[in-house]
């Protein structure tokens, strides 16, 4: 068993878990935040996306122990109180959510993108979200929502 | 929000939870009954067809954390397994755990239950399975040849004769599990041009982003509690009741948020059926969620049709008739797939065209692959694809523009409602106008000009333009029930038996009820997916919720509004006939005197205090009066609705590599009256993406030994955000006369034209090179082969 | 059970390797592989992604040194790499998705040794060597010596790749990497080709090299012979490059493509890579990655 201290959404969580455990399972089980999802076995779908020091990481395939000392942000850490983050607000307004399962990961990727590239072109949004699969939306409204969120944030 | 809400692109009332990560899906569900849950993992067959010689679970049973290991020999549930098929043709049952044979890679052989999921995974690896391989049936013709049978004499009780006679114990038609035929109309003798093509529609996985999952617990009273990622909570409950010999009331099925369905979560799988038995054995709740690779291997799949199309037409573009020989691969244990030809494909054999003669046969065959069930567009998309493909071939043969051929044959609006020779009655729409709009929006003539420019200059990137028209049958499965209740605080609750997996029901239902009741949709909550909340339900399958539940909600709301009007009349001391509900304010007043009004709060209070003869409404009642509550069952009595439309796809093909890029996708869709246009667009987008992906590369592939080659999202290419341009959507909104609100449907519509429009576009790009057909998906290699060898189906015929 | 630690220094990492630990960098091969069931996680794992000595991109008069832990995300935007060693940036920009690029490293890509790896062909055409270090030794290995088969390298278990080194670029040089892909993200190359070109004053090709991805057990260097060197860039010489690349390839057939198709398309990719490299050598700016700029295999 490996002792680690994970900082998730600004809160420090001491965790004891096998060192082979992936970050996703530790966040969902030991930390108890279930907004981050598991949609595949091998890093292909992006439902598990969290931010590590602000950059997107597929938590399903990242060792939890390796995240020690880094700031982990999950979907639960995005809204401020009841106030939705602009990306969340635009997703709602423009219909970017359907079944919602890809939504947390999608929003985390979008967040990292807009931090890096505040004025993204459509092409840059596509690249920024290219690691997140969605089966419901055909991506059209997500693309629009992230584009408008960028404008809103500026 | 101002009324009317119908027609307004409201943001979804249910979204906050999804956006903040607080929505609970099956893997997130917490409940006191699920405390101390154990986890099950299935040991699955690694062979597609084999005799099961032995399963040695001794090491697994003593592995750390293991609570139970069960194999087919344990016969934990009797009868052997759930009835897999819908009763057409013959009914087959799959044992919950394989007993004597395995018939597809991924078939469950043993269930390992342990304290943690990881312990179950580790212990499952210790189960040793001895399989003796049998000849594998993968090829359609091998299956049809009936030399090797999936269910042979001695395999009973896997097979039950459908007619009740148990004369033989082998399936009477061997591997042919279902057979349907229709010949209707007369063939125009002038239809002297005959074109034929074999159009394959490859297997796909529904692939919702959330795989399957279920949790089960028995309570102290012996009642069964089930949480399931399901599209059919009530149907699943009925199956479990039959399977476990329980009353419906003894089973409580709850669908939490469900991360997409698309036909993949209809809860007919053996995995979902065995969990209650396992729970009972260890006297603990058990959870199961499958991994993506398990879902791709052992979840139900869709499509898998080989359609031999022969079109008879006149030399000047009139389609005289179609001859169709359809063979559908049902997989090893036939499910809903065996019903699709009868229920969906054959009735719409004419597509959106006025075709005088149809000669249709459809066979469902067994192969050693996972079951083919429902998938967005089931029973319709493959056939529309084949019909649209062969129309293009016909157009090329007679030297006519493919748009012109379609225009010539589409059913005209004045003929609606129109009954085709196949017997279906299509509702109101203007098919030719929708096609024309799509062509105009795409700039069809300019596109053709650009195409000929590139052809003559011989550029590497060639342009293809593809057209497709569709209509499709929806609203099957009977009616739906809905309950509406207005609460004393003027909020309302809508409960339905159909359930949403991302469809936005909560918003759409609130809009429908809100319009009738004059209550803001934000103040209406929707309860779905709970068999305790409502007695019956069918579910979100086959594009049906709006035209069934939507009407039930409307009707129930109307009854409540009528009841309330009576009360209001008393309060206002007027005749009920003179009182109206102002739906923008939610208050009742006498016609002409809006200043004096009563609202839902006053009405509820009056009813609760039974003070109708005094007009005192000062008390604050807490009970909910019966008059403000109504349950309605809406039966559409078989009046199907036929959403329709047309699409134009524009592709560029790199003739050096065969790579295809979609440049534009323009569609005109008629979904009938749209309640929430934003949700409608979203449904179309998703359907379009799924349909286009089938052209670009999404395909479930098995090798000749029945091994699944596409077991992850790298190899099974679900569309990613970089595959498509922005879709260009246009709408027609013709009210259907098949229900009082003019609703049609939209959930599956996007798929219908997307596949054939893009498919036709790819072939069209290479028409000048002699290519007249390429199989789906049009992978770069297939396209390149078609170019390089003039080999029309794009198969590599040098390898052999 | 896995034992895990995070190395704070190069020495600590080298010591750990000497006593049997396996390094993890971004984990996008190692951890993903264990999750897929390809290979279990090693018993002892040491994270090497926080070692300063393994970072950094440094160019001096004759040599470029890229620390093994430089990520794909860094490579694709670094002005030195994008400007002068463009083929590497082209390749890095194609790897996986933003998250893969964010944690996936050049060292991990190289040491994983997949024949479909994207940075491999660029490193070969740019004449790179891998700097391998143990507690007591340090050596330079050519890429050709390093990759000995699919997923296998000649590096000893205790050797850590600390950097990739390559000569500074001569004047009038350009390089490019293109790959054929079915979709743009979460995808591995069907085939790929990197090219490096140096132009003579008269515009003819003074030097050229080509290496191929996913058409042999390891990244394959192409002997261009007299197909193009000393000649002008034109349809005939480009076709000759395509031919020699196709002839050199020894591809396999798998789910994604047949050998025949790979052989053909790798020639097309080689030709397009040479053409793009020559344009860059001529001073033209083609955005990173060339794939997207040229629309090769890319949709949208
Ligand atoms: C979804 C997805 C998409 C991908 N797409 C691509 C793609 O398009 N192109 C591509 O080329 N790759 C792709 N990859 C593979 C992978 O991302 C890259 O190979 C990446 O560069 C690996 O780097 P890493 O730091 O994550 O390596 P790790 O997984 O940490 O390590 C890989 C191997 O190298 C060893 N190792 C790591 N660093 C060193 C070192 N310094 N010295 C000695 N040994 C070392 C490790 O022990 C391990 O055996 C993809 C992976 C995923 C999951």
mmCIF file of C-alpha atoms in Angstrom, chain B residues 460 654-663 696 701 709-710 712-725 758 779-782 784-785 788-789 796-799, chain C residues 35-38 96 180-188 190 253-266 268-269 271-272 292-300:
data_model
loop_
_atom_site.group_PDB
_atom_site.id
_atom_site.type_symbol
_atom_site.label_atom_id
_atom_site.label_comp_id
_atom_site.label_asym_id
_atom_site.label_seq_id
_atom_site.Cartn_x
_atom_site.Cartn_y
_atom_site.Cartn_z
ATOM 1 C CA UNK B 460 -5.797 14.812 -56.854
ATOM 2 C CA UNK B 654 -7.821 12.157 -52.182
ATOM 3 C CA UNK B 655 -7.384 9.931 -55.197
ATOM 4 C CA UNK B 656 -3.816 9.066 -54.270
ATOM 5 C CA UNK B 657 -4.675 7.612 -50.869
ATOM 6 C CA UNK B 658 -8.417 7.071 -51.037
ATOM 7 C CA UNK B 659 -8.891 9.308 -48.074
ATOM 8 C CA UNK B 660 -12.340 10.873 -47.825
ATOM 9 C CA UNK B 661 -13.090 14.188 -46.236
ATOM 10 C CA UNK B 662 -16.610 15.407 -45.622
ATOM 11 C CA UNK B 663 -16.789 19.063 -46.577
ATOM 12 C CA UNK B 696 -16.023 6.977 -42.505
ATOM 13 C CA UNK B 701 -15.156 -6.470 -37.357
ATOM 14 C CA UNK B 709 -10.973 -7.295 -33.847
ATOM 15 C CA UNK B 710 -12.533 -3.991 -32.850
ATOM 16 C CA UNK B 712 -11.630 -0.644 -28.165
ATOM 17 C CA UNK B 713 -12.308 2.882 -29.310
ATOM 18 C CA UNK B 714 -9.067 3.030 -31.262
ATOM 19 C CA UNK B 715 -10.148 0.209 -33.549
ATOM 20 C CA UNK B 716 -13.873 0.817 -33.279
ATOM 21 C CA UNK B 717 -13.876 4.337 -34.592
ATOM 22 C CA UNK B 718 -16.715 6.241 -32.995
ATOM 23 C CA UNK B 719 -16.739 9.681 -34.548
ATOM 24 C CA UNK B 720 -14.538 12.276 -32.909
ATOM 25 C CA UNK B 721 -15.023 16.014 -33.125
ATOM 26 C CA UNK B 722 -12.587 16.366 -35.997
ATOM 27 C CA UNK B 723 -14.504 14.214 -38.444
ATOM 28 C CA UNK B 724 -17.188 16.642 -39.428
ATOM 29 C CA UNK B 725 -17.747 20.130 -40.677
ATOM 30 C CA UNK B 758 -22.298 10.536 -47.756
ATOM 31 C CA UNK B 779 -12.192 3.307 -45.618
ATOM 32 C CA UNK B 780 -9.320 4.921 -47.474
ATOM 33 C CA UNK B 781 -8.088 1.537 -48.531
ATOM 34 C CA UNK B 782 -11.418 0.472 -50.006
ATOM 35 C CA UNK B 784 -8.208 3.502 -53.126
ATOM 36 C CA UNK B 785 -8.789 -0.051 -54.249
ATOM 37 C CA UNK B 788 -6.788 1.668 -58.478
ATOM 38 C CA UNK B 789 -8.458 -1.390 -59.836
ATOM 39 C CA UNK B 796 -8.777 -5.930 -52.346
ATOM 40 C CA UNK B 797 -9.087 -8.672 -54.935
ATOM 41 C CA UNK B 798 -5.387 -9.205 -55.368
ATOM 42 C CA UNK B 799 -5.037 -10.652 -51.905
ATOM 43 C CA UNK C 35 -4.848 -1.094 -18.169
ATOM 44 C CA UNK C 36 -5.401 -2.715 -21.531
ATOM 45 C CA UNK C 37 -3.878 -5.872 -20.151
ATOM 46 C CA UNK C 38 -0.944 -5.784 -22.572
ATOM 47 C CA UNK C 96 -2.860 11.329 -29.397
ATOM 48 C CA UNK C 180 -1.841 8.866 -43.136
ATOM 49 C CA UNK C 181 -4.497 8.635 -40.491
ATOM 50 C CA UNK C 182 -8.143 7.722 -40.475
ATOM 51 C CA UNK C 183 -9.111 10.295 -37.925
ATOM 52 C CA UNK C 184 -7.061 13.043 -36.429
ATOM 53 C CA UNK C 185 -6.948 12.315 -32.751
ATOM 54 C CA UNK C 186 -6.599 9.145 -30.709
ATOM 55 C CA UNK C 187 -5.136 7.514 -33.737
ATOM 56 C CA UNK C 188 -1.967 5.803 -34.709
ATOM 57 C CA UNK C 190 -1.486 3.916 -40.843
ATOM 58 C CA UNK C 253 -1.380 -6.438 -43.163
ATOM 59 C CA UNK C 254 -3.567 -5.850 -40.167
ATOM 60 C CA UNK C 255 -6.985 -4.574 -39.253
ATOM 61 C CA UNK C 256 -6.111 -1.082 -40.331
ATOM 62 C CA UNK C 257 -4.582 -1.714 -43.737
ATOM 63 C CA UNK C 258 -3.131 -4.343 -46.027
ATOM 64 C CA UNK C 259 0.548 -4.506 -46.878
ATOM 65 C CA UNK C 260 -0.266 -3.556 -50.434
ATOM 66 C CA UNK C 261 -2.052 -0.384 -49.428
ATOM 67 C CA UNK C 262 0.612 0.571 -46.929
ATOM 68 C CA UNK C 263 3.313 0.091 -49.513
ATOM 69 C CA UNK C 264 1.525 2.362 -51.925
ATOM 70 C CA UNK C 265 0.557 5.094 -49.502
ATOM 71 C CA UNK C 266 3.923 5.272 -47.792
ATOM 72 C CA UNK C 268 2.694 9.034 -51.407
ATOM 73 C CA UNK C 269 3.543 10.174 -47.879
ATOM 74 C CA UNK C 271 6.674 12.299 -51.710
ATOM 75 C CA UNK C 272 4.510 14.745 -49.811
ATOM 76 C CA UNK C 292 -3.308 19.677 -41.219
ATOM 77 C CA UNK C 293 -1.847 22.356 -43.443
ATOM 78 C CA UNK C 294 -1.900 20.012 -46.428
ATOM 79 C CA UNK C 295 -5.109 18.260 -45.442
ATOM 80 C CA UNK C 296 -3.436 14.860 -45.538
ATOM 81 C CA UNK C 297 -5.684 12.308 -44.043
ATOM 82 C CA UNK C 298 -7.402 15.002 -42.061
ATOM 83 C CA UNK C 299 -11.098 15.523 -41.991
ATOM 84 C CA UNK C 300 -12.915 18.780 -41.424
#
